[in-house]
PDB file of C-alpha atoms and ligand atoms in Angstrom:
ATOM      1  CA  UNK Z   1      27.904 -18.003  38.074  1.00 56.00           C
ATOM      2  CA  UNK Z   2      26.879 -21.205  38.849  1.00 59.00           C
ATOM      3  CA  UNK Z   3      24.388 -22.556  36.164  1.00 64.00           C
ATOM      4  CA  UNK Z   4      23.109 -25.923  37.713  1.00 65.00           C
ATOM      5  CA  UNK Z   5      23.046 -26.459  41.427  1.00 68.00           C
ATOM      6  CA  UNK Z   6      25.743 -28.898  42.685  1.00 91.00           C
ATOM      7  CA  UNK Z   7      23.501 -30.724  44.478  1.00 96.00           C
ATOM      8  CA  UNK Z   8      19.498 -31.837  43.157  1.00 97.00           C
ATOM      9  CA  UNK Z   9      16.774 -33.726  44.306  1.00 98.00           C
ATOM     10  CA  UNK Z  10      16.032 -35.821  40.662  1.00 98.00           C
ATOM     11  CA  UNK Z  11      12.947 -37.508  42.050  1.00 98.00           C
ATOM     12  CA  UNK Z  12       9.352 -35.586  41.071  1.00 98.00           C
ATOM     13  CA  UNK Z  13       7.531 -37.882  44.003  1.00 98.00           C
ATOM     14  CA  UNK Z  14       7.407 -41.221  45.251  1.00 98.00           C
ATOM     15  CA  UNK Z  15      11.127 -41.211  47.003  1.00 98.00           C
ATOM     16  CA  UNK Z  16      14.154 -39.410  46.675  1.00 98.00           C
ATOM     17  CA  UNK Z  17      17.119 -39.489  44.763  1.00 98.00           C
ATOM     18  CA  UNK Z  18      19.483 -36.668  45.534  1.00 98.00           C
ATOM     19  CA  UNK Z  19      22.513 -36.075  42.861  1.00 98.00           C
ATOM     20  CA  UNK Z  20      25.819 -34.365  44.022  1.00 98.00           C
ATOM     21  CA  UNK Z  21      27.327 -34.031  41.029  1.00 96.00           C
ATOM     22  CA  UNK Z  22      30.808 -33.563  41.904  1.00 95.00           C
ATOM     23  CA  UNK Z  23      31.381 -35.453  45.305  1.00 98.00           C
ATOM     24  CA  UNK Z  24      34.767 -36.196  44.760  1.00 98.00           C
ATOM     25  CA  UNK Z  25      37.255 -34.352  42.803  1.00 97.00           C
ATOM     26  CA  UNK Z  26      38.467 -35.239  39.789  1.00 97.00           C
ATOM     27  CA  UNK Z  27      42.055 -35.877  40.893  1.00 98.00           C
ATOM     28  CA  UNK Z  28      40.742 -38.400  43.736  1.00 98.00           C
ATOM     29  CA  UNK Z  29      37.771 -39.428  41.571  1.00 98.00           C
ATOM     30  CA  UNK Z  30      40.442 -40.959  38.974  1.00 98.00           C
ATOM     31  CA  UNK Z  31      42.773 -42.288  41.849  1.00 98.00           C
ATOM     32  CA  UNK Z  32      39.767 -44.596  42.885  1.00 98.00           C
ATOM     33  CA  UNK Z  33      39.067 -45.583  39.824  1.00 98.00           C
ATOM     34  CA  UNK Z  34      42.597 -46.409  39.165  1.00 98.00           C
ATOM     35  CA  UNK Z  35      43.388 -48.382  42.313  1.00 98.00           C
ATOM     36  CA  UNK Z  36      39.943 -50.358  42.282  1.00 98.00           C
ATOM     37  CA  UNK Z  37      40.126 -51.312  38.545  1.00 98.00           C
ATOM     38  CA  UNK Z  38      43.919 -52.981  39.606  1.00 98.00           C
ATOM     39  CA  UNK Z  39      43.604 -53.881  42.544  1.00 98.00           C
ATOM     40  CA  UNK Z  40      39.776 -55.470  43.648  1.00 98.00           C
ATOM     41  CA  UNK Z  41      39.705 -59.151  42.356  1.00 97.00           C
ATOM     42  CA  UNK Z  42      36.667 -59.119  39.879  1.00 97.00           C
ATOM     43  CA  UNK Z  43      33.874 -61.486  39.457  1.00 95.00           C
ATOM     44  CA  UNK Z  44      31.901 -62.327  36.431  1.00 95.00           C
ATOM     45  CA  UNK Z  45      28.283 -64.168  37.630  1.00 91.00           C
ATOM     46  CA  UNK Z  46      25.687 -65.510  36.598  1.00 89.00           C
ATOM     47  CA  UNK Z  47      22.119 -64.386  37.174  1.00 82.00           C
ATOM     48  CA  UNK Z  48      18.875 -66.193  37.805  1.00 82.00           C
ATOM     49  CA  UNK Z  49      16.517 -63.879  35.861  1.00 80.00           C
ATOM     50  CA  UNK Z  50      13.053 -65.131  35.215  1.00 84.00           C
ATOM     51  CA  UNK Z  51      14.355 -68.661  35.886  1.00 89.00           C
ATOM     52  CA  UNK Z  52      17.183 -68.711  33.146  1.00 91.00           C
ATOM     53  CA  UNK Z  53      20.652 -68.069  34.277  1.00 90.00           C
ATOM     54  CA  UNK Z  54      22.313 -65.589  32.366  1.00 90.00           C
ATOM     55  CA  UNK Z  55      25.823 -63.613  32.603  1.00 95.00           C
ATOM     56  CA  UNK Z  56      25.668 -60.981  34.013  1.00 95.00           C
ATOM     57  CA  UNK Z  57      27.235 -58.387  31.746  1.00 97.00           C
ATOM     58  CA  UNK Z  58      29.036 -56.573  34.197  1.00 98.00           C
ATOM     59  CA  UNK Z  59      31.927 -57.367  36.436  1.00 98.00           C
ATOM     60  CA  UNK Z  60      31.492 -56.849  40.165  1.00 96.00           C
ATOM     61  CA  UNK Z  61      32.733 -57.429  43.911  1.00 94.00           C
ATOM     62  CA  UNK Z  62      30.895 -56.930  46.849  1.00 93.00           C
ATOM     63  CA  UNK Z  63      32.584 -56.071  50.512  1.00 94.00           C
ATOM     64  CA  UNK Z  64      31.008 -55.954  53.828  1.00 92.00           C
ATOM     65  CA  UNK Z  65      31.839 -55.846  57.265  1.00 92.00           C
ATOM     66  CA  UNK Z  66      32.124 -59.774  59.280  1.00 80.00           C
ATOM     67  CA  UNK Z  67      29.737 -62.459  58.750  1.00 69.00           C
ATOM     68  CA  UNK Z  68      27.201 -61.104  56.291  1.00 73.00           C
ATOM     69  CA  UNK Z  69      26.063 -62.545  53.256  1.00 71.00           C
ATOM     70  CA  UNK Z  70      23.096 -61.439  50.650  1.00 69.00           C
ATOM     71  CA  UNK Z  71      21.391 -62.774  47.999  1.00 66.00           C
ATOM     72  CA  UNK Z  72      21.208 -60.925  44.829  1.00 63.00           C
ATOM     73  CA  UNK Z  73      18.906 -62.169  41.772  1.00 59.00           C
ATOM     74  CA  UNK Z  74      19.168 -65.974  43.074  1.00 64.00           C
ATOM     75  CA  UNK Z  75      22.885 -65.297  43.400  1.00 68.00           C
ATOM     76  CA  UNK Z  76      24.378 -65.928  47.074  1.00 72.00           C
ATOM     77  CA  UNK Z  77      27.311 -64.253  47.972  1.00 75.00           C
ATOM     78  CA  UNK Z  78      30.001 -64.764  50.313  1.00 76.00           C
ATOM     79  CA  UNK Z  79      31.374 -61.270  51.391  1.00 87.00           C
ATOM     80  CA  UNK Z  80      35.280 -59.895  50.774  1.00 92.00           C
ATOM     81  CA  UNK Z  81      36.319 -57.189  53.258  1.00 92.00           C
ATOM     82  CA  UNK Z  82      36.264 -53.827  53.414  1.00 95.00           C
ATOM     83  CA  UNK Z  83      40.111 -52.462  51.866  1.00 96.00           C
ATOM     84  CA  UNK Z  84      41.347 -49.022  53.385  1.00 97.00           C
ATOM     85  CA  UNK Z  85      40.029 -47.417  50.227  1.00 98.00           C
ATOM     86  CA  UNK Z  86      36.560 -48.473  50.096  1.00 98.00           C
ATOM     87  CA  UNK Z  87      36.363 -47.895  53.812  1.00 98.00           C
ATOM     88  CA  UNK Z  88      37.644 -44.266  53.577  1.00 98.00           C
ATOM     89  CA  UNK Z  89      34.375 -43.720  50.642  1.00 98.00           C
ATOM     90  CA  UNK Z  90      31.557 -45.029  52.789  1.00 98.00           C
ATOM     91  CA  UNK Z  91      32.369 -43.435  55.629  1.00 98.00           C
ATOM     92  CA  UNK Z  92      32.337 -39.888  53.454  1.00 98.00           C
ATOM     93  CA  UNK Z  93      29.513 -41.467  51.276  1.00 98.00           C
ATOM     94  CA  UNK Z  94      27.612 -42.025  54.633  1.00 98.00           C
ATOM     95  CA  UNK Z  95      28.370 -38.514  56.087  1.00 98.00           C
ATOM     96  CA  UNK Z  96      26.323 -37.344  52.764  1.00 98.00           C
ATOM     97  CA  UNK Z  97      23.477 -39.911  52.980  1.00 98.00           C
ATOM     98  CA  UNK Z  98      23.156 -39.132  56.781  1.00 98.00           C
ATOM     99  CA  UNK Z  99      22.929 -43.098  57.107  1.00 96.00           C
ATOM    100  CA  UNK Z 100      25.839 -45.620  57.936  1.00 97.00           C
ATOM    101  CA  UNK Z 101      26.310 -48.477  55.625  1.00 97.00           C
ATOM    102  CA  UNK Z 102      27.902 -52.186  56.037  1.00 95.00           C
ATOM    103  CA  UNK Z 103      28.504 -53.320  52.651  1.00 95.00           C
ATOM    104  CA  UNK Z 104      29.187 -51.987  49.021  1.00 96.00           C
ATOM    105  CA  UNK Z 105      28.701 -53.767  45.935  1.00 95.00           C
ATOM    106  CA  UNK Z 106      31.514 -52.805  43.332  1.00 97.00           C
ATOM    107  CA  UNK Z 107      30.420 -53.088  39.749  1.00 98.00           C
ATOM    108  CA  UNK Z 108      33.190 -52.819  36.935  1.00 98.00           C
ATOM    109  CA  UNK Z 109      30.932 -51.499  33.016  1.00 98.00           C
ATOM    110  CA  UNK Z 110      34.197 -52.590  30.688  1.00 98.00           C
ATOM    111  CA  UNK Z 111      32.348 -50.864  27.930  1.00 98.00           C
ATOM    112  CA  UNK Z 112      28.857 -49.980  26.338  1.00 98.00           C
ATOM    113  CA  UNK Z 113      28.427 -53.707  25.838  1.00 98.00           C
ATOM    114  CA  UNK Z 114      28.087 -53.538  29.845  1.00 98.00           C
ATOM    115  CA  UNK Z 115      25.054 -52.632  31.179  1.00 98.00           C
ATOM    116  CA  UNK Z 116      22.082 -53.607  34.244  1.00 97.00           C
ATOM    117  CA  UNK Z 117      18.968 -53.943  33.784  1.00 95.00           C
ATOM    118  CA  UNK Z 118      15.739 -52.629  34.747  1.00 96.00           C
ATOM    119  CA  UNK Z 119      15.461 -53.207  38.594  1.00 95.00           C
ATOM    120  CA  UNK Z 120      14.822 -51.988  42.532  1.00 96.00           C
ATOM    121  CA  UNK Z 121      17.474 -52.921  45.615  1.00 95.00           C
ATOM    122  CA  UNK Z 122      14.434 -53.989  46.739  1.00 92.00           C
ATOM    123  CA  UNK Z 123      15.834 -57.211  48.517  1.00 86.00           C
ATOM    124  CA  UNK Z 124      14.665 -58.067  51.438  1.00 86.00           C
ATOM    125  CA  UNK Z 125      18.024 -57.481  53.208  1.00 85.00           C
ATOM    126  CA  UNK Z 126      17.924 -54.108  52.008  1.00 88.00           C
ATOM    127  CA  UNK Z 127      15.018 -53.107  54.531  1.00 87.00           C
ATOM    128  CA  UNK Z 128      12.590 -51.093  54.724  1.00 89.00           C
ATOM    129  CA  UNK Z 129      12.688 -47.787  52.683  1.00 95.00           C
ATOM    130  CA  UNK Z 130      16.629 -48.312  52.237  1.00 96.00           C
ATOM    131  CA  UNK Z 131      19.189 -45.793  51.851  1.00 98.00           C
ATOM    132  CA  UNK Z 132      21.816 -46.459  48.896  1.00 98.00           C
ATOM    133  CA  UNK Z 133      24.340 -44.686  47.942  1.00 98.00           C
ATOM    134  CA  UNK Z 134      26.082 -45.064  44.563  1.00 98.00           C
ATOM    135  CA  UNK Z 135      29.214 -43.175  43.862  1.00 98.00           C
ATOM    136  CA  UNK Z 136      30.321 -43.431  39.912  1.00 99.00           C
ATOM    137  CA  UNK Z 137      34.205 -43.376  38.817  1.00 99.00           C
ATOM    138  CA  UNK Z 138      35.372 -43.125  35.393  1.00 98.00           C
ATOM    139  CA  UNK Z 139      33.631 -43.054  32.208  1.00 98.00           C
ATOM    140  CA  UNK Z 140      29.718 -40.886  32.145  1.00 98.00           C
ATOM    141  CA  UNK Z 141      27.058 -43.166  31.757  1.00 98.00           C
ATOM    142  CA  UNK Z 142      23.287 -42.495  31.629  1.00 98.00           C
ATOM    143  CA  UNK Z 143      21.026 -43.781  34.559  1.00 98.00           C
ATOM    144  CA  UNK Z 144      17.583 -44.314  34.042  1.00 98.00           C
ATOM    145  CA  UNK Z 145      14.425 -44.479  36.778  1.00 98.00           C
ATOM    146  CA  UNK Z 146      10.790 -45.251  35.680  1.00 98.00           C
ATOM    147  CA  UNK Z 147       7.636 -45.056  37.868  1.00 98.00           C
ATOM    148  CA  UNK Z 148       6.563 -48.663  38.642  1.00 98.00           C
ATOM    149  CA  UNK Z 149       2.708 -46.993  38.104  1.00 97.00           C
ATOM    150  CA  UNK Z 150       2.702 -43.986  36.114  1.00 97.00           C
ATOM    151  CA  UNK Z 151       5.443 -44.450  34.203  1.00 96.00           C
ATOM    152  CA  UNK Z 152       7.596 -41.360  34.693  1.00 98.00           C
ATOM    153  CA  UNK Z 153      10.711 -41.571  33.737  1.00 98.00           C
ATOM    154  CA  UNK Z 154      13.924 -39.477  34.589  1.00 98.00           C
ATOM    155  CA  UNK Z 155      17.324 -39.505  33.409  1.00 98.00           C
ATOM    156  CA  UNK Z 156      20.489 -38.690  34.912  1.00 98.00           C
ATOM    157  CA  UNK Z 157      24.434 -38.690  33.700  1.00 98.00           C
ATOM    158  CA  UNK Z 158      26.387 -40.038  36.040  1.00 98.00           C
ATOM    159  CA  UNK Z 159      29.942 -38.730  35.995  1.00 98.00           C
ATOM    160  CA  UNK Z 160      33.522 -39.770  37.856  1.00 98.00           C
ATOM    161  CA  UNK Z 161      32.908 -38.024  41.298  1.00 98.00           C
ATOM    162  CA  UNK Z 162      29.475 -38.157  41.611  1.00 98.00           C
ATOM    163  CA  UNK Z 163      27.252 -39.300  44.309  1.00 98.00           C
ATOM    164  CA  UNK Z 164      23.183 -40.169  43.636  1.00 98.00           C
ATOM    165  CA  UNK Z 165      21.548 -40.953  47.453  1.00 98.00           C
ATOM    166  CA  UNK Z 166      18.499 -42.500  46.633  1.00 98.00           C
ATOM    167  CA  UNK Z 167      15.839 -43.623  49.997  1.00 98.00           C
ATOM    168  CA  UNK Z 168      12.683 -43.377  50.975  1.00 98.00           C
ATOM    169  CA  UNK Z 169       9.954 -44.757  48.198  1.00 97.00           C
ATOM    170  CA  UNK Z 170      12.454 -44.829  45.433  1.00 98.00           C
ATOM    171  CA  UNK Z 171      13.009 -48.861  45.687  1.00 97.00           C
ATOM    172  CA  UNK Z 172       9.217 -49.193  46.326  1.00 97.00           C
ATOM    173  CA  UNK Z 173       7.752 -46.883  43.339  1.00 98.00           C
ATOM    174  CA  UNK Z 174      10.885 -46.854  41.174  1.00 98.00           C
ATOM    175  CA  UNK Z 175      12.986 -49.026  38.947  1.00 98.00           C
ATOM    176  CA  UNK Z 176      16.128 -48.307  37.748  1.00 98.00           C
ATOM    177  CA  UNK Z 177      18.785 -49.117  34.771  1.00 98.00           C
ATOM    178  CA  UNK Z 178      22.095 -48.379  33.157  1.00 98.00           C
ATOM    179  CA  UNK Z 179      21.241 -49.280  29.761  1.00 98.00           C
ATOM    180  CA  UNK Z 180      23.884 -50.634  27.372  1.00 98.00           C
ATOM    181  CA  UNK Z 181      24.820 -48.400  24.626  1.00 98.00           C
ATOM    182  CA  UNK Z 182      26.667 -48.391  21.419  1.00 97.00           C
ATOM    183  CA  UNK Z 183      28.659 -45.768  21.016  1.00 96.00           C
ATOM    184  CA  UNK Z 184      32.304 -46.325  21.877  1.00 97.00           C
ATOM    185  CA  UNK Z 185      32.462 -45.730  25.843  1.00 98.00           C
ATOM    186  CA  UNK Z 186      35.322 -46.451  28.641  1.00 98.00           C
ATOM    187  CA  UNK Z 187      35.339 -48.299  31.508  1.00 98.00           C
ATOM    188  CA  UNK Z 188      33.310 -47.109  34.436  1.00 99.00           C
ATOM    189  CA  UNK Z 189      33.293 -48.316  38.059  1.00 99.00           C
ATOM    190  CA  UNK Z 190      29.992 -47.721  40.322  1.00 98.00           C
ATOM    191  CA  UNK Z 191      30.240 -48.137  43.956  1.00 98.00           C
ATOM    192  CA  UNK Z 192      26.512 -48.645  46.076  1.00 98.00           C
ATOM    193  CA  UNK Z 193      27.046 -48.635  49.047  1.00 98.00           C
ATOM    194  CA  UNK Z 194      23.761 -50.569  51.616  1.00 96.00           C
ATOM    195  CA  UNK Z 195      22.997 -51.412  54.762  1.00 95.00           C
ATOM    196  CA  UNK Z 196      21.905 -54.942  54.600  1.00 90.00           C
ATOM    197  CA  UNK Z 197      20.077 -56.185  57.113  1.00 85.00           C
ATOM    198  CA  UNK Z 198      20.068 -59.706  58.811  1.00 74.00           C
ATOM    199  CA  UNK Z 199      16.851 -61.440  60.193  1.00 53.00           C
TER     200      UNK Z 199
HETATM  201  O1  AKG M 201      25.812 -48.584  38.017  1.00 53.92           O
HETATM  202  C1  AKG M 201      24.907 -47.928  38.512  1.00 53.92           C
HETATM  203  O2  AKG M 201      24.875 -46.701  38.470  1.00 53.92           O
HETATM  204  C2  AKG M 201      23.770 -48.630  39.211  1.00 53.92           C
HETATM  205  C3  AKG M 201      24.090 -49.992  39.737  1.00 53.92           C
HETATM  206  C4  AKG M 201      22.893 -50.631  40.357  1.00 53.92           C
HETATM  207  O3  AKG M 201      21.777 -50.213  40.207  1.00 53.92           O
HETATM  208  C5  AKG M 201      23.063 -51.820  41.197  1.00 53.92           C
HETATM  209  O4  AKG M 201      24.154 -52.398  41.250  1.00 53.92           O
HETATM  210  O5  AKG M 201      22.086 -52.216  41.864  1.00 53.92           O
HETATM  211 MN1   MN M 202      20.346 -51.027  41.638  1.00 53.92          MN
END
């Protein structure tokens, strides 16, 4: 008997944000999550937020196919290439979302000490109503989305394997987090994969 359905809208309105909570198996959910913690060449940067720079307190990469860039909280990046593994996820991650993507940004959560703040992939180069999808590898951590206006808020655990699609309104009415906790937690690695746009 199945007690939860495998795959859920967690959105009440505004946008969508559809959870399939075990994408990937556990075997190939761990064999990501070992390869990419070896072998992708991790970045720590810093962040323009509110006009101060600050660390970023997560460690991250970000692929995409030729010649794009994208700026990210003040932050331009130059973009690494798409490796056989991360090609092989988008193209099942965009199967799923029903959209195709160009780029993914890889971000490495050490420990509870790691964390992002509230925000929306609401960059420009995101477009319109974007389609993002973020695949999670190792450790479970808790993902947060609050209502911009009404304040709603909705939580989610986001386990190795599993796949949240978020479009439509969700940048526009929605912010979201992975808050930093205390309790003793291992590494995680979270894959969102965009189309960015160029003008
Ligand atoms: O780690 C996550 O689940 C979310 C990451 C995220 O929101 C982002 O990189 O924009
Ligand atoms: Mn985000």
């Amino acid at each position: 008997m199945t007690l939860f359905p495998a795959v859920q809208e967690v959105l009440p309105h505004d946008g969508s944000a559809v959870l399939h909570e075990s994408f990937l198996g556990a075997g190939e959910a761990e064999d990501a999550f070992g390869w990419l913690s070896e072998h992708l060449p991790w970045e720590s940067h810093e962040l323009v937020v509110h006009g101060q720079k600050r660390r970023e307190p997560r460690l991250s990469t970000w692929h995409a196919d030729d010649g794009l860039s994208y700026t990210y909280s003040g932050l331009r990046r130059t973009a690494l290439p798409f490796v056989p593994v991360l090609d092989d996820l988008r193209r099942r991650c965009a199967a799923a979302a029903g959209s195709p993507f160009n780029s993914v940004l890889v971000n490495l959560y050490r420990d509870g000490s790691d964390g992002v703040g509230w925000h929306a992939d609401d960059e420009a180069a995101n477009g319109r109503e974007p389609v993002i999808a973020s695949l999670s590898l190792g450790a479970t951590r808790r993902f947060d989305l609050r209502h911009r206006h009404d304040g709603t808020r909705v939580s989610v655990d986001l386990a190795a394997g599993s796949l949240l699609v978020m479009s439509g309104l969700s940048q526009h009415c929605w912010l979201h987090q992975v808050a930093k906790i205390r309790r003793p937690v291992g590494p995680r690695i979270n894959l969102t994969f965009r189309r960015v746009v160029t003008s």
